[in-house]
Each structure stands twice: as structure tokens, then as C-alpha cells.
Coordinates of C-alpha atoms in Angstrom, one line a residue:
Chain A
X664 CA -78.0 -70.3 -22.3
X665 CA -76.7 -72.7 -19.6
X666 CA -73.4 -74.3 -20.5
X667 CA -72.5 -77.9 -20.9
X668 CA -70.4 -77.6 -17.7
X669 CA -73.5 -76.5 -15.8
X670 CA -75.5 -79.6 -16.9
X671 CA -72.5 -81.8 -16.0
X672 CA -72.3 -80.2 -12.6
X673 CA -76.0 -80.8 -12.0
X674 CA -75.6 -84.4 -12.9
X675 CA -77.7 -84.3 -16.0
X676 CA -74.9 -85.1 -18.4
X677 CA -72.0 -87.4 -17.8
X678 CA -68.6 -85.7 -18.3
X679 CA -66.7 -86.4 -21.5
X680 CA -63.5 -88.4 -21.8
X681 CA -60.6 -86.2 -20.9
X682 CA -58.1 -86.1 -23.9
X683 CA -55.9 -83.3 -22.4
X684 CA -55.9 -81.1 -19.3
X685 CA -58.4 -78.7 -20.8
X686 CA -60.2 -80.8 -23.4
X687 CA -62.7 -83.6 -23.3
X688 CA -64.2 -85.7 -26.0
X689 CA -67.9 -86.2 -26.3
X690 CA -69.5 -89.1 -28.2
X691 CA -72.8 -89.3 -30.1
X692 CA -74.7 -90.4 -27.0
X693 CA -73.5 -87.2 -25.2
X694 CA -74.6 -85.0 -28.0
X695 CA -78.0 -86.6 -28.1
X696 CA -78.4 -86.3 -24.3
X697 CA -77.4 -82.7 -24.5
X698 CA -80.0 -82.0 -27.2
X699 CA -82.6 -83.7 -25.1
X700 CA -81.7 -81.6 -22.0
X701 CA -81.8 -78.4 -24.0
X702 CA -85.2 -79.2 -25.5
X703 CA -86.6 -79.9 -22.0
X704 CA -84.9 -77.1 -20.1
X705 CA -84.6 -74.3 -22.7
X706 CA -87.6 -74.9 -24.8
X707 CA -89.9 -76.9 -22.5
X708 CA -88.9 -74.6 -19.6
X709 CA -88.9 -77.5 -17.2
X710 CA -86.9 -77.2 -14.0
X711 CA -83.5 -78.9 -13.6
X712 CA -85.1 -81.1 -10.9
X713 CA -87.9 -82.2 -13.2
X714 CA -85.5 -83.0 -16.0
X715 CA -83.3 -84.9 -13.7
X716 CA -86.2 -87.1 -12.6
X717 CA -87.2 -87.6 -16.2
X718 CA -83.7 -88.7 -17.2
X719 CA -83.8 -91.0 -14.2
X720 CA -86.9 -92.7 -15.7
X721 CA -85.0 -93.1 -19.0
X722 CA -81.8 -94.5 -17.3
X723 CA -83.5 -96.9 -14.9
X724 CA -81.6 -100.2 -15.7
X725 CA -83.6 -103.1 -17.0
X726 CA -81.3 -105.7 -15.6
X727 CA -84.0 -108.0 -14.2
X728 CA -84.8 -110.4 -17.0
X729 CA -88.2 -111.0 -15.3
X730 CA -89.0 -107.4 -15.6
X731 CA -92.0 -107.2 -17.9
X732 CA -91.4 -104.5 -20.6
X733 CA -95.0 -103.3 -20.3
X734 CA -94.7 -102.9 -16.6
X735 CA -91.5 -101.0 -17.0
X736 CA -93.2 -98.6 -19.4
X737 CA -96.1 -98.2 -17.0
X738 CA -93.6 -97.3 -14.2
X739 CA -91.8 -94.9 -16.5
X740 CA -95.1 -93.2 -17.3
X741 CA -95.9 -92.9 -13.6
X742 CA -92.5 -91.4 -12.9
X743 CA -92.9 -89.0 -15.7
X744 CA -96.3 -87.8 -14.4
X745 CA -94.9 -87.4 -10.9
X746 CA -92.0 -85.4 -12.3
X747 CA -94.4 -83.1 -14.2
X748 CA -96.7 -82.6 -11.2
X749 CA -96.1 -79.5 -9.2
X750 CA -98.3 -80.6 -6.3
X751 CA -97.0 -82.6 -3.4
X752 CA -99.0 -85.8 -2.9
X753 CA -98.2 -86.2 0.8
X754 CA -100.8 -84.7 3.1
X755 CA -103.3 -83.8 0.3
X756 CA -106.9 -84.7 0.9
X757 CA -108.2 -87.7 -1.2
X758 CA -108.9 -86.7 -4.7
X759 CA -112.6 -87.3 -4.5
X760 CA -113.8 -85.3 -7.4
X761 CA -111.2 -86.9 -9.7
X762 CA -111.9 -90.4 -8.5
X763 CA -115.6 -89.9 -9.2
X764 CA -114.8 -88.6 -12.7
X765 CA -112.6 -91.6 -13.4
X766 CA -115.2 -94.0 -12.1
X767 CA -117.8 -92.4 -14.5
X768 CA -115.3 -93.0 -17.3
X769 CA -114.5 -96.6 -16.2
X770 CA -110.8 -96.0 -16.5
X771 CA -108.1 -98.0 -14.7
X772 CA -105.7 -95.7 -13.1
X773 CA -103.4 -95.7 -10.1
X774 CA -105.3 -94.1 -7.2
X775 CA -102.0 -92.7 -5.9
X776 CA -101.2 -91.1 -9.2
X777 CA -99.9 -87.6 -9.4
X778 CA -102.1 -87.0 -12.4
X779 CA -105.2 -87.8 -10.3
X780 CA -104.2 -85.0 -7.9
X781 CA -103.8 -82.6 -10.8
X782 CA -107.3 -83.5 -12.0
X783 CA -108.6 -83.0 -8.5
X784 CA -107.1 -79.6 -8.2
X785 CA -108.4 -78.5 -11.6
X786 CA -111.9 -79.7 -10.7
X787 CA -111.8 -78.0 -7.3
X788 CA -110.8 -74.7 -9.1
X789 CA -113.7 -75.1 -11.6
X790 CA -116.1 -75.8 -8.7
X791 CA -115.0 -72.5 -7.0
X792 CA -116.0 -70.5 -10.1
X793 CA -119.2 -72.6 -10.7
X794 CA -117.9 -74.1 -14.0
X795 CA -117.8 -77.7 -12.9
X796 CA -118.0 -79.9 -16.0
X797 CA -121.2 -81.9 -16.4
X798 CA -121.0 -85.5 -17.5
X799 CA -121.3 -84.7 -21.2
X800 CA -118.4 -82.2 -21.0
X801 CA -116.3 -84.6 -19.0
X802 CA -116.9 -87.4 -21.6
X803 CA -115.9 -85.0 -24.4
X804 CA -112.6 -84.1 -22.8
X805 CA -111.9 -87.7 -21.8
X806 CA -112.7 -88.9 -25.3
X807 CA -110.3 -86.4 -26.8
X808 CA -107.6 -87.4 -24.2
X809 CA -108.1 -91.1 -24.9
X810 CA -107.9 -90.7 -28.7
X811 CA -104.5 -89.0 -28.3
X812 CA -103.2 -91.6 -25.8
X813 CA -104.3 -94.5 -27.9
X814 CA -102.7 -93.1 -31.0
X815 CA -99.5 -92.6 -29.0
X816 CA -99.3 -96.3 -27.9
X817 CA -100.1 -97.5 -31.4
X818 CA -97.3 -95.3 -32.8
X819 CA -94.6 -96.4 -30.4
X820 CA -91.4 -97.6 -32.0
X821 CA -90.9 -101.3 -31.4
X822 CA -87.2 -101.7 -32.5
X823 CA -85.7 -101.5 -29.1
X824 CA -87.0 -101.3 -25.5
X825 CA -84.8 -98.2 -24.9
X826 CA -86.2 -96.4 -27.9
X827 CA -89.8 -97.2 -26.8
X828 CA -89.1 -96.0 -23.3
X829 CA -87.5 -92.7 -24.6
X830 CA -90.5 -92.1 -26.9
X831 CA -93.0 -92.7 -24.0
X832 CA -91.2 -90.4 -21.5
X833 CA -90.2 -87.6 -23.9
X834 CA -93.4 -87.8 -25.9
X835 CA -95.5 -87.6 -22.7
X836 CA -93.7 -84.4 -21.7
X837 CA -93.2 -82.7 -25.0
X838 CA -96.6 -83.3 -26.7
X839 CA -98.5 -81.6 -23.8
X840 CA -97.6 -78.1 -25.1
X841 CA -98.6 -79.2 -28.6
X842 CA -102.0 -80.3 -27.4
X843 CA -102.5 -77.1 -25.4
X844 CA -101.4 -74.9 -28.3
X845 CA -103.7 -76.8 -30.7
X846 CA -106.6 -76.4 -28.4
X847 CA -106.1 -72.6 -28.3
X848 CA -105.8 -72.5 -32.1
X849 CA -108.9 -74.7 -32.5
X850 CA -110.8 -72.2 -30.4
X851 CA -109.7 -69.4 -32.7
X852 CA -110.7 -71.4 -35.7
X853 CA -114.1 -72.3 -34.3
X854 CA -114.8 -68.7 -33.3
X855 CA -113.7 -67.4 -36.6
X856 CA -115.6 -69.9 -38.7
X857 CA -118.9 -70.3 -36.8
X858 CA -122.0 -69.0 -38.5
X859 CA -122.9 -65.4 -37.7
X860 CA -125.9 -64.9 -35.5
Chain B
X815 CA -102.7 -67.4 1.4
X816 CA -102.7 -63.9 0.0
X817 CA -105.2 -61.5 1.7
X818 CA -108.0 -59.6 0.2
X819 CA -106.0 -56.4 0.9
X820 CA -103.2 -57.7 -1.3
X821 CA -105.6 -58.3 -4.2
X822 CA -107.1 -54.8 -3.7
X823 CA -103.6 -53.3 -3.7
X824 CA -102.6 -55.2 -6.9
X825 CA -105.7 -53.7 -8.5
X826 CA -107.4 -57.1 -9.1
X827 CA -110.3 -56.5 -6.7
X828 CA -112.1 -53.1 -6.2
X829 CA -112.1 -51.9 -2.6
X830 CA -115.4 -52.4 -0.7
X831 CA -117.7 -49.6 0.5
X832 CA -116.3 -48.1 3.7
X833 CA -118.9 -48.4 6.5
X834 CA -116.6 -47.2 9.3
X835 CA -112.9 -46.3 9.7
X836 CA -111.9 -49.9 9.9
X837 CA -114.7 -51.8 8.1
X838 CA -115.8 -52.2 4.5
X839 CA -118.8 -53.8 3.0
X840 CA -118.4 -56.2 0.1
X841 CA -121.3 -57.1 -2.2
X842 CA -122.0 -60.3 -4.1
X843 CA -120.0 -59.2 -7.1
X844 CA -117.0 -58.7 -4.9
X845 CA -117.3 -62.2 -3.4
X846 CA -117.6 -63.8 -6.8
X847 CA -114.6 -61.8 -8.1
X848 CA -112.6 -62.9 -5.1
X849 CA -113.5 -66.5 -5.6
X850 CA -112.4 -66.2 -9.3
X851 CA -109.1 -64.6 -8.3
X852 CA -108.4 -67.3 -5.7
X853 CA -109.2 -70.1 -8.3
X854 CA -106.8 -68.5 -10.8
X855 CA -104.0 -67.6 -8.4
X856 CA -104.1 -70.1 -5.7
X857 CA -105.3 -73.2 -7.6
X858 CA -104.4 -72.4 -11.1
X859 CA -101.1 -70.9 -10.0
X860 CA -101.2 -68.1 -12.5
X861 CA -99.2 -65.0 -11.9
X862 CA -100.8 -61.8 -10.7
X863 CA -99.9 -60.2 -14.0
X864 CA -101.6 -63.0 -16.0
X865 CA -104.7 -62.8 -13.8
X866 CA -104.8 -59.0 -14.1
X867 CA -104.8 -59.4 -17.9
X868 CA -107.5 -62.0 -17.8
X869 CA -109.7 -59.8 -15.6
X870 CA -109.1 -57.0 -18.1
X871 CA -110.5 -59.1 -20.9
X872 CA -113.6 -59.7 -18.7
X873 CA -114.0 -56.1 -17.8
X874 CA -113.5 -54.6 -21.3
X875 CA -116.6 -52.4 -21.7
X876 CA -119.0 -53.2 -24.5
X877 CA -120.2 -49.6 -24.9
X878 CA -120.0 -49.6 -28.7
X879 CA -123.4 -50.7 -29.9
X880 CA -121.9 -51.7 -33.3
X881 CA -119.4 -54.0 -31.5
X882 CA -120.3 -57.4 -32.8
X883 CA -120.6 -59.9 -29.8
X884 CA -118.8 -62.6 -31.8
X885 CA -116.0 -60.3 -32.5
X886 CA -115.8 -59.3 -28.9
X887 CA -115.6 -62.9 -27.9
X888 CA -112.9 -63.5 -30.5
X889 CA -110.9 -60.6 -29.0
X890 CA -111.4 -61.9 -25.5
X891 CA -110.0 -65.3 -26.6
X892 CA -107.0 -63.7 -28.2
X893 CA -106.3 -61.7 -25.0
X894 CA -106.7 -64.8 -23.0
X895 CA -104.2 -66.7 -25.1
X896 CA -101.7 -63.8 -24.9
X897 CA -102.1 -63.7 -21.1
X898 CA -101.4 -67.4 -20.9
X899 CA -98.4 -67.3 -23.2
X900 CA -95.0 -67.1 -21.5
X901 CA -93.2 -66.2 -24.6
X902 CA -92.7 -62.7 -25.9
X903 CA -93.9 -62.3 -29.5
X904 CA -91.7 -59.3 -30.4
X905 CA -88.5 -60.3 -32.1
X906 CA -89.3 -64.0 -32.4
X907 CA -88.7 -65.6 -35.7
X908 CA -91.8 -66.3 -37.8
X909 CA -93.5 -69.5 -36.6
X910 CA -92.9 -71.4 -39.7
X911 CA -93.4 -74.9 -38.4
X912 CA -96.7 -73.9 -36.8
X913 CA -98.0 -72.1 -39.8
X914 CA -97.2 -75.1 -42.0
X915 CA -99.1 -77.3 -39.5
X916 CA -102.1 -75.0 -39.4
X917 CA -102.1 -74.8 -43.3
X918 CA -102.2 -78.6 -43.4
X919 CA -105.2 -78.5 -41.1
X920 CA -106.9 -75.8 -43.1
X921 CA -107.7 -73.8 -39.9
X922 CA -108.3 -70.0 -39.8
X923 CA -106.2 -68.5 -37.1
X924 CA -104.6 -65.1 -36.5
X925 CA -101.0 -65.3 -37.8
X926 CA -99.9 -63.0 -34.9
X927 CA -101.5 -65.2 -32.3
X928 CA -99.6 -66.1 -29.2
X929 CA -100.9 -69.6 -29.5
X930 CA -99.1 -70.0 -32.8
X931 CA -95.8 -69.1 -31.1
X932 CA -96.5 -71.7 -28.4
X933 CA -97.1 -74.3 -31.1
X934 CA -93.9 -73.2 -32.9
X935 CA -91.8 -73.6 -29.8
X936 CA -93.3 -77.0 -29.0
X937 CA -92.6 -78.2 -32.5
X938 CA -89.1 -76.8 -32.4
X939 CA -88.4 -78.7 -29.2
X940 CA -89.8 -81.9 -30.7
X941 CA -87.6 -81.4 -33.8
X942 CA -84.5 -81.1 -31.5
X943 CA -85.2 -84.6 -30.1
X944 CA -86.2 -86.1 -33.4
X945 CA -89.9 -86.6 -32.4
X946 CA -91.5 -84.3 -34.9
X947 CA -95.1 -85.3 -35.4
X948 CA -96.0 -86.8 -38.8
X949 CA -99.1 -85.7 -40.5
X950 CA -101.2 -88.5 -39.0
X951 CA -100.1 -87.6 -35.5
X952 CA -100.7 -83.9 -36.1
X953 CA -104.2 -84.7 -37.3
X954 CA -105.0 -86.9 -34.3
X955 CA -104.0 -84.1 -31.9
X956 CA -105.7 -81.4 -33.9
X957 CA -108.9 -83.6 -34.1
X958 CA -108.9 -84.0 -30.4
X959 CA -108.4 -80.3 -29.8
X960 CA -111.1 -79.4 -32.3
X961 CA -113.6 -81.7 -30.7
X962 CA -113.0 -80.0 -27.3
X963 CA -113.2 -76.5 -28.8
X964 CA -116.4 -77.2 -30.7
X965 CA -118.1 -78.7 -27.6
X966 CA -117.1 -75.6 -25.7
X967 CA -118.7 -73.2 -28.2
X968 CA -121.9 -75.3 -28.3
X969 CA -122.1 -75.4 -24.5
X970 CA -121.7 -71.6 -24.0
X971 CA -124.4 -70.0 -21.9
X972 CA -126.5 -67.6 -24.0
X973 CA -128.4 -65.7 -21.3
X974 CA -126.2 -62.7 -21.2
X975 CA -123.1 -61.5 -23.1
X976 CA -121.2 -61.0 -19.8
X977 CA -121.9 -64.6 -18.8
X978 CA -120.8 -65.9 -22.2
X979 CA -117.6 -63.8 -22.0
X980 CA -116.8 -65.1 -18.5
X981 CA -117.3 -68.7 -19.5
X982 CA -115.1 -68.3 -22.6
X983 CA -112.2 -66.6 -20.8
X984 CA -112.3 -68.6 -17.6
X985 CA -113.2 -71.8 -19.4
X986 CA -110.2 -71.4 -21.7
X987 CA -107.8 -71.0 -18.8
X988 CA -109.2 -73.5 -16.3
X989 CA -110.1 -76.4 -18.6
X990 CA -106.4 -76.7 -19.8
X991 CA -105.3 -78.5 -16.7
X992 CA -108.3 -80.8 -17.0
X993 CA -107.3 -81.7 -20.5
X994 CA -103.7 -82.3 -19.5
X995 CA -104.6 -84.4 -16.4
X996 CA -107.1 -86.5 -18.4
X997 CA -104.4 -87.1 -21.1
X998 CA -102.0 -88.4 -18.4
X999 CA -104.8 -90.6 -16.9
X1000 CA -105.7 -91.8 -20.3
X1001 CA -102.1 -92.9 -20.8
X1002 CA -102.3 -94.9 -17.6
X1003 CA -105.6 -96.4 -18.6
X1004 CA -104.3 -97.4 -22.1
X1005 CA -101.0 -98.8 -20.7
X1006 CA -102.8 -100.8 -18.0
X1007 CA -105.5 -102.2 -20.3
X1008 CA -103.6 -103.0 -23.5
X1009 CA -103.2 -106.7 -24.4
X1010 CA -100.1 -108.3 -23.0
X1011 CA -97.5 -109.1 -25.6

């Protein structure tokens, strides 16, 4: 298990307040930040670089009073998607399949979005093996994704902007494995409970 | 890009029929298998070990006439989930959070399932950052997952058992990135289209 010192050295965690030559004091914010890093790195298996970008999205100062909270959340979501995306955007061909799919759905998304590149690459792979989704399949998946996204926005805490931001960024990252695991378990359930032929 | 020879050496692809000392002939099945490997390795970014396990699930012989096709599909799904799971099952504590969640949903799943371990680890990470899903959130995610799984089973090709098996195994693997990308794009859409406060 990486040590606190390692996270401090990597710039993920601020150093504590020195109380002697060999001891430092950590406050509640430190402990919470450490727990978040451990959840992302040790359980979520994200790279230090990715976690560093995510923490950057959380720490971005909101010092501009004209900065619209919704726009700030939108930017944090975009940063989160970029941090999670393994694929470099520069030099990639335009995500034509993904743009066509999103146009079919009538969704408003950023055409430069890292998530659009992820969708493109997933659709390109499906095309290679002749399993391209038809419109009905696309709508089923999109409907499921939208249900989840809408519930997330409705469930956001509204007490403080910082808390909302934390829930959006961390929730985006950490609910993906929940969705994937539940889809696999749903497959098992459907296969085990469908009528025998 | 890895070469055909590399895939042959790794045992993913059978060698062609030698037609001279330096040339081999590849038939249609070879070409299709190569395309599948490329989609899984080069686009899906799965490890050679994972791809090898997935191909094993596809190639498992169905020579027992008493082997129920539904049970065979169920086994292929279990193998696929195990291949996709990064976490070793042996020695892990019982997936208590995941079992409780599945009990709430009333789903029938294999208690030894790799997917259950994945759900457990996702829920443990959420608990660490105090974002444990409540029952309503769990049901929303599970409902979305079930919608997708049910549509998959209904859409399965029924012409041949081999084709059904291929669609189940490859579809399970290659639609996960579609679902994840669509969830991220749905977030963007929801954030960009919700009413201003």
C-alpha cells in the first residue's frame, strides 16, 4: 500500500503541519483527502496521473463571482471525462460514428469531448466484428445511460457548491464500476431466470 | 501493431496451411478470428491473457449432446465475467455489501461470481468516500442494467448455437465501453439541458 509520504511527494496530498522534526499534524480535511485518494488509487485502480487530474477538477478555485455554478459543474464533468479517457484526442480522426449516434439521440454534447472519442472507438471495434448496434439497441443503451445520469443530477446535494462538485466528480468516476458490475450480474440473472426452451 | 505471427505464437490464432516454405494460406475463419483478436486487443485494450480466456469460452466444444444450450451460454457468460475481472477471487473476504444489494434486488446470481467481487469492491470504495448508494439509487442503476441485459438476450441471433455464443461473449465484452461512453455523454447532455437556476 503506497504511503502517505508517497502521495505527498506526488502532490496529491498537502503536507501536514510540522509539530516537531519528525512529526506532522493532519487535520480532518487531510484525512478525508487521503481516504478519497485511497479509494481512487487502491480500489478504483486509477493511475496517479488520473487521480491528480481529478483532484485538480475538485480544487479549481471558484473565485470569479460571475462564474455560473452550472457551467463550473459542466467544466468539472468535462475534466473528469478527459482524465478517465485513455485515448489521446489530438490527431485522432473525427468521431463520425459517435457523432451520428448522438445525432440520432438528439443529445447536446461537446463535439471535442473525450467521451465521444471513447464511444467512437467502441463503435469502431464493434464494426470490426460485425456487431454494430442497430438503432433500437443504441436507443436501449442510451435510455439506460440517460436514466442513470438524470437520477444523478436530481440526487445532487445542494448544501454547498463544493459538496456538489465533489459528488459530481467522484460520483462520475466511482459509479462506473457499479454500473458495469450490475450489468454483468443482470446478465446472470436474465440467463438464469429466462424460460427454458 | 502486433503481427499475425505474434498472435499465432501466443496461441490466439491457429497457424495457416503451409503452401510453401515461406507462405501460408489463411481461410475465412482465420480472417474473422484475426479481426476479433484485433478488436479485443488493439481497440478494446484487453490483455493477451484475457483475450485468450475469452477465445477459450468461444471454442469450448459442445460435444455432449446432453449439454443444455442455455447452461452452456450461462457458463460462457461466467467465463467472460471472470476473464474481464482484474481481481483475484481466492482469499478475498465475502462480498457482503454486494450480496446485500443483490438480495434487495431479488436477483439470482452465482455467489462465487467474479462480477459480485467487482460490485463489492466498487461499493467498498464508495463507502470509503461516503457516497454509498441508497436503495433508490441502487434500484435506478440496477433497473438500467437489467433493461440492457434483457434487450441483449431478446436480440440474440438464434440461427446457430455457435453464433449465439459468439454474440454473448463478444457482446458482453464490447458493449461495456459503449455503455460507459453513453453514460458520460448522457451526463453532458443532462448538464447542458437542465433548466438554469
